[in-house]
XYZ file of C-alpha atoms in Angstrom:
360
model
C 0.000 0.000 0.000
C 1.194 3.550 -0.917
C 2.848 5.810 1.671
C 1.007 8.647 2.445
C 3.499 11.882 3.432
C 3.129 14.654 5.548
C 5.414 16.824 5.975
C 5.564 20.071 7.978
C 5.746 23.477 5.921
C 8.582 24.583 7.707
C 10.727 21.617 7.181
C 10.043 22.075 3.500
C 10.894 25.831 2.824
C 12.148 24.667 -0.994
C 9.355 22.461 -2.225
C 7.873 23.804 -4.879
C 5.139 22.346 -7.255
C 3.612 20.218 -4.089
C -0.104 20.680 -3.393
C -0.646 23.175 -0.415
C -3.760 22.202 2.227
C -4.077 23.422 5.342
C -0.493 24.327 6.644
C 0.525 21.151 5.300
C 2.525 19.968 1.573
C 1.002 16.511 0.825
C 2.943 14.066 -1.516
C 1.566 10.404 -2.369
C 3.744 7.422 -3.791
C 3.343 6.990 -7.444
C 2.283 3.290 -6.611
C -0.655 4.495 -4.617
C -3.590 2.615 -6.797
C -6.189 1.921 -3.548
C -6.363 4.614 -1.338
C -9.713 3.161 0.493
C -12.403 6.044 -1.532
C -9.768 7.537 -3.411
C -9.398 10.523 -1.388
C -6.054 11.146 -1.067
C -5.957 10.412 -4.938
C -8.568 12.513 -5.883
C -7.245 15.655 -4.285
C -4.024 15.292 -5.265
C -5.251 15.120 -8.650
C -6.090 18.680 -8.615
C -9.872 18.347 -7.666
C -11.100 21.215 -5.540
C -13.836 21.577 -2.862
C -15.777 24.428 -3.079
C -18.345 25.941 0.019
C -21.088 28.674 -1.529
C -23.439 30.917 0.943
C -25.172 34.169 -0.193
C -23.108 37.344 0.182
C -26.232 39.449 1.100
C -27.223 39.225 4.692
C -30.729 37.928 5.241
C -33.307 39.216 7.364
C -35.756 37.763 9.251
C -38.109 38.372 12.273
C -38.466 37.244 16.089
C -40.689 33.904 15.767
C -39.753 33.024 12.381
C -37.897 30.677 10.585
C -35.493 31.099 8.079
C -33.013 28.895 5.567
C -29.411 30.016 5.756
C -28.454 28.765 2.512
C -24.948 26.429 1.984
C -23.805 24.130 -0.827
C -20.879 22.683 -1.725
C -19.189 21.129 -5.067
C -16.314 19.815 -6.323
C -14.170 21.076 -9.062
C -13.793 19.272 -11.585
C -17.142 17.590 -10.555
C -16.959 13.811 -9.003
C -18.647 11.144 -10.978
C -19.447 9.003 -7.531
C -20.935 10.745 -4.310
C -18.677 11.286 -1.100
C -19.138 10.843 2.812
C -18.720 14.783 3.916
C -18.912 16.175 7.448
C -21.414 18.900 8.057
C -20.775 21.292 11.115
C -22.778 24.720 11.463
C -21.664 27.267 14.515
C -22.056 30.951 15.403
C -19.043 32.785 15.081
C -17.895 34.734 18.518
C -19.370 39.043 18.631
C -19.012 41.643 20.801
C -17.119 39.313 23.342
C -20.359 36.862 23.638
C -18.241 32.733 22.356
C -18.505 30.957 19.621
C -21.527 28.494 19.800
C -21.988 25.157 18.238
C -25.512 24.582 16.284
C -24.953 21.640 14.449
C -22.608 18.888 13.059
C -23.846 15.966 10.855
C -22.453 13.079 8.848
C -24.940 11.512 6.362
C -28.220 11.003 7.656
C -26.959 11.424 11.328
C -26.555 14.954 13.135
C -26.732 16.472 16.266
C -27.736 19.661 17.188
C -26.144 21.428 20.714
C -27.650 24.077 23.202
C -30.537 26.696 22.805
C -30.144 25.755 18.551
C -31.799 21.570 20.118
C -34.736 20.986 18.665
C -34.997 24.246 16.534
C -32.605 23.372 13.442
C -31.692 20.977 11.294
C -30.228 20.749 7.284
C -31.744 21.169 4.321
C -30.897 17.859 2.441
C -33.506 18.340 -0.031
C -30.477 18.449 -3.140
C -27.167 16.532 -3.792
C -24.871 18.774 -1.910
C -27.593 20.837 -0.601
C -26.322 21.083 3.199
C -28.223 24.682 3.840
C -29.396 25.009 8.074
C -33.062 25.585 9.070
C -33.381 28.114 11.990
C -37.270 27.700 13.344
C -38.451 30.010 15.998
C -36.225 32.238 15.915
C -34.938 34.302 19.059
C -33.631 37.737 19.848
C -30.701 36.130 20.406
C -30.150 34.460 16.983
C -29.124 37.282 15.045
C -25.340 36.996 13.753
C -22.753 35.623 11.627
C -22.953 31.729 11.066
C -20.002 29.121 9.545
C -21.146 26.513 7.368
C -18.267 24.085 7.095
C -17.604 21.024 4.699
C -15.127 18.521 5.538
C -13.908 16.162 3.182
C -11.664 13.491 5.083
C -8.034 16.012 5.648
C -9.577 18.846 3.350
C -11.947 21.497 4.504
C -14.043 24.766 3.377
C -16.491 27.164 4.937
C -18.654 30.181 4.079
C -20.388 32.646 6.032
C -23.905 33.518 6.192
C -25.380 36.662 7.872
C -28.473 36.604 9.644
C -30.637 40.147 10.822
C -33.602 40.337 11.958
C -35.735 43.201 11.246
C -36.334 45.597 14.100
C -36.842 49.110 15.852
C -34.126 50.295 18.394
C -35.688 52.528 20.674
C -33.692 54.417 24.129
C -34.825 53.539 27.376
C -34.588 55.263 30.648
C -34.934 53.879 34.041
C -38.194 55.278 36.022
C -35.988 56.687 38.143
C -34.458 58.957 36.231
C -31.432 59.554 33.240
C -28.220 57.287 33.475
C -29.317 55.113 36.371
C -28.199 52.262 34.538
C -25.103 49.779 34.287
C -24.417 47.713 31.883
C -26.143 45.033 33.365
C -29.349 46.428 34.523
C -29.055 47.476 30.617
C -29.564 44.111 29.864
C -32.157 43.356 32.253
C -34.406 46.099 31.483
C -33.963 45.384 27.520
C -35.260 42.110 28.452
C -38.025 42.644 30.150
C -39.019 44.859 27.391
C -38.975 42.514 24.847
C -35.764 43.007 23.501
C -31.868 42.856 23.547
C -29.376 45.546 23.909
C -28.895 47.212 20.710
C -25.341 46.479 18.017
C -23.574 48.709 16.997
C -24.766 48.169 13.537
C -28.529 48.797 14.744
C -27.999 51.697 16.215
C -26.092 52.899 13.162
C -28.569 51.538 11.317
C -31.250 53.543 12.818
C -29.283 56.203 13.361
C -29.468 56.264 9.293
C -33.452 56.117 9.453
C -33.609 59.162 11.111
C -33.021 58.535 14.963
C -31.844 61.693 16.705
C -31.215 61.040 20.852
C -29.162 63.381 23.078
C -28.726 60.878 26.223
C -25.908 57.973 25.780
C -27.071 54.494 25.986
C -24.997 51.157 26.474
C -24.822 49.098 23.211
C -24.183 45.386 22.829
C -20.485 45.511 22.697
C -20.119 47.678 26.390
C -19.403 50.857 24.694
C -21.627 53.845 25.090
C -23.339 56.011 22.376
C -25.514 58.340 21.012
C -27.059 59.153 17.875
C -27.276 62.525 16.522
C -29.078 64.420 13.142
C -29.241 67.815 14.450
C -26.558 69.068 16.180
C -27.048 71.026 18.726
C -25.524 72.931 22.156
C -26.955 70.267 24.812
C -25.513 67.218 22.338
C -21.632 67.861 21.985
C -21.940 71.586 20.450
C -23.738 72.728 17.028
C -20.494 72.500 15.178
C -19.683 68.782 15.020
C -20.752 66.819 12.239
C -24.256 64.678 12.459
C -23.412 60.956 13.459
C -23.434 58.585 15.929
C -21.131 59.999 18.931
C -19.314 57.638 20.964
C -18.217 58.068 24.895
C -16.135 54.676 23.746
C -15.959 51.322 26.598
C -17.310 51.672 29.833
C -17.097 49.934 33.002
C -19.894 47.264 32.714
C -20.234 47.362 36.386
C -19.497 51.061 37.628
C -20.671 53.592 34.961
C -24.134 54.364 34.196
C -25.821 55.267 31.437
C -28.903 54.745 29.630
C -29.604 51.883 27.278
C -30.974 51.633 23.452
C -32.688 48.287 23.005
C -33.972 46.541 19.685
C -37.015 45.137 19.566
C -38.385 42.778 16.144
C -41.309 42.595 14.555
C -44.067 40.712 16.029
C -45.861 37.676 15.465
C -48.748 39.227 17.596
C -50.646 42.174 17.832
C -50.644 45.481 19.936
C -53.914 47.284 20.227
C -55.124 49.939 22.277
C -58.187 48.721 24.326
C -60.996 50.530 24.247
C -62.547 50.774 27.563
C -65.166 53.204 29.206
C -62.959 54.566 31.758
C -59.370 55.896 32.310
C -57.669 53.089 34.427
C -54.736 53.099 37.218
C -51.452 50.784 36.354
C -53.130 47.460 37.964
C -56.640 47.869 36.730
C -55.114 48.163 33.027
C -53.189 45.237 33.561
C -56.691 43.341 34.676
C -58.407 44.934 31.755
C -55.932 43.102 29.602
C -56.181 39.748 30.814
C -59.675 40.197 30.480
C -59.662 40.756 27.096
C -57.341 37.604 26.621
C -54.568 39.805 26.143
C -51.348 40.898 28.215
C -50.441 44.048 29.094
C -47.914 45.590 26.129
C -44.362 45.692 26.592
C -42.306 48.447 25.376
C -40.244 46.815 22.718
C -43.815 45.484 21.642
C -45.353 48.928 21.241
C -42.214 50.269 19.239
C -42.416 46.860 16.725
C -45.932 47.607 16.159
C -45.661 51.176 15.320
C -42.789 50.488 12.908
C -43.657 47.634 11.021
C -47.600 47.218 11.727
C -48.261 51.123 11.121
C -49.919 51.564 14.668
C -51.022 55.203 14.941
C -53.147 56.073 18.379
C -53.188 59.731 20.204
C -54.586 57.937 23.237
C -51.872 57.647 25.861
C -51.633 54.394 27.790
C -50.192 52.305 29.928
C -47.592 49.662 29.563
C -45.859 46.669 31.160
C -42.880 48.644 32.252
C -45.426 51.367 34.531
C -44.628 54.176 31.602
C -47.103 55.693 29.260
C -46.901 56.280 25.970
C -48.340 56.241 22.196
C -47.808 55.683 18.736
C -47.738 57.980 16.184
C -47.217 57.414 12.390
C -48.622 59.786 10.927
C -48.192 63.488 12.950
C -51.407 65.813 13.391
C -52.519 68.685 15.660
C -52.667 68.363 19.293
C -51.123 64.979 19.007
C -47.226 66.246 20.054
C -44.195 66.933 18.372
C -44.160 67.458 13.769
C -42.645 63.901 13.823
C -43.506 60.396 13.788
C -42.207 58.643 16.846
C -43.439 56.891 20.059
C -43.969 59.680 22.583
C -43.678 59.131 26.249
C -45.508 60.358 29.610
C -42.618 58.667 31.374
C -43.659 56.832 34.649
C -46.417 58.692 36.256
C -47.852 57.911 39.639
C -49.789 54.259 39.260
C -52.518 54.836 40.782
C -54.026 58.120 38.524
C -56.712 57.246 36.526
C -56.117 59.638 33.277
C -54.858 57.139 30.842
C -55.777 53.741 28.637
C -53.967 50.572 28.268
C -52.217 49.147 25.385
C -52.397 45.350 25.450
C -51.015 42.470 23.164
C -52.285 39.342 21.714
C -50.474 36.526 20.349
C -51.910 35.126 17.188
């Protein structure tokens, strides 16, 4: 049986015309006629292995599911299929690790973590090895490695995955910059919603979003996005943009947060009701109506993507008030659309409505 050679790079600074994988030249013995499949031969025979994924980043919503597409070939094509192993993982941002989803060989996979259960590959096509994502979480949203291993040779690809949303600043009821980086967190999340990226913010920030108070972001560093500048927000002659106070002690400093929020699988509705209610009757009013009391993350999702547009102020989960408006009129606040806030009035006053949610 043929001798199959590796040999370090660095002990072979002069070899040229040697195949180059992985760190690694590869020779074979010219007598090497039954190499088990033929692996070793076919590779060294010049054949290539080739990973595609799309180049645009897909978007998705909270709920969802989505296809993050992945095939491989070979180059030239083989006339007999091969035994490949599959693995899928998350690739490591803004200092969260890298996270297994999947790994398969043939008909046989495993999935690992939050991803059990919710994923598995598309196996429809010959070399067709594209994930499934179903129900998709806040948390979900990232880059993903689809990787195709071929016995010593391997390739990957990349596949982006957004899902469409609303960032939206939140303050603490008890006041501006009460917040660490962790309660930043906690308050996203009971709201609906994770801290806002970077890119979200940016991203909004593009769309229009003009906010004077700083705000943690995803990655610990603390922002604020500008369109009009102005004395109170760094001085009228700095450029518009998204200003940046840079990292910030997750623990000590405090700030206020920007959260992002997706679209909804539910609806948000404000409940028509024949009085004005305090904080736990609107709550009761909900549930009555087979409905929970709206979160804040849920009222911002439906007046972005569902077009909600109410001049009734109400109450929400958080114990703030606030409503919707798309399209601006007379004595409904400020020339611009927006979600405008009451901010956390006493509980127990009985001037405003409730906004509740429904799942569908």
């Amino acid at each position: 049986m043929g001798l199959l050679l590796l040999v370090p790079l660095l002990l072979l600074p002069g070899s040229y015309g040697l195949p180059f994988y992985n760190g690694f030249y590869y020779s074979s013995s010219t007598n090497d006629q039954n190499a088990g499949n033929g692996h070793g031969k076919d590779l060294l025979n010049g054949v290539k292995l080739v990973v595609e994924t799309p180049e645009e980043t897909l978007f998705t919503y909270q709920g969802a599911s989505v296809i993050l597409p992945c095939h491989y070939r070979y180059e030239p094509a083989l006339v007999s299929p091969r035994r490949v192993r599959i693995k899928w993982w998350k690739l490591s941002e803004n200092g969260a690790p890298e996270k297994d989803v999947l790994v398969a060989i043939g008909l046989r996979h495993r999935s690992f973590g939050d991803y059990q259960g919710r994923v598995h590959l598309r196996q429809d096509k010959e070399h067709d090895v594209s994930l499934e994502i179903q129900d998709l979480r806040l948390e979900d949203y990232g880059r993903y490695r689809c990787e195709v291993i071929d016995g010593l040779e391997d390739e990957s690809g990349l596949v982006e995955l957004e899902l469409r949303g609303v960032v939206f600043p939140y303050q603490s009821p008890n006041g501006r910059y009460q917040l660490n980086f962790h309660e930043g967190q906690q308050v996203c999340a009971e709201q609906g919603a994770v801290v806002a990226s970077f890119e979200q913010l940016f991203r909004a920030w593009e769309e229009g979003l003009d906010w004077c108070n700083a705000g943690w972001l995803q990655d610990a560093t603390v922002q604020y996005p500008i369109m009009l500048p102005r004395q109170p927000c760094g001085g009228p002659g700095l450029a518009p943009g998204v200003r940046s106070y840079g990292p910030r002690h997750r623990r000590l400093h405090r700030y206020d947060v920007f959260c992002f929020a997706t679209a909804l699988k539910g609806r948000v509705y404000y409940l028509e009701h024949p009085e004005k209610l305090t904080l736990t009757e609107a709550r009761e009013a909900c549930q009555e109506d087979d409905a929970t009391i709206a979160k804040v993350g849920q009222l911002f999702a439906a007046w972005k993507f569902h077009g909600l547009d109410r001049c009734h102020a109400g109450w929400l989960a958080d114990g703030s008030v606030r409503y919707p408006v798309v399209h601006p009129h007379p004595n409904c606040g400020p020339p611009e659309p927006g979600v405008r806030s009451f901010g956390f009035p006493d509980p127990q006053s009985r001037l405003y409505g409730v906004y509740c949610y429904r799942q569908h």
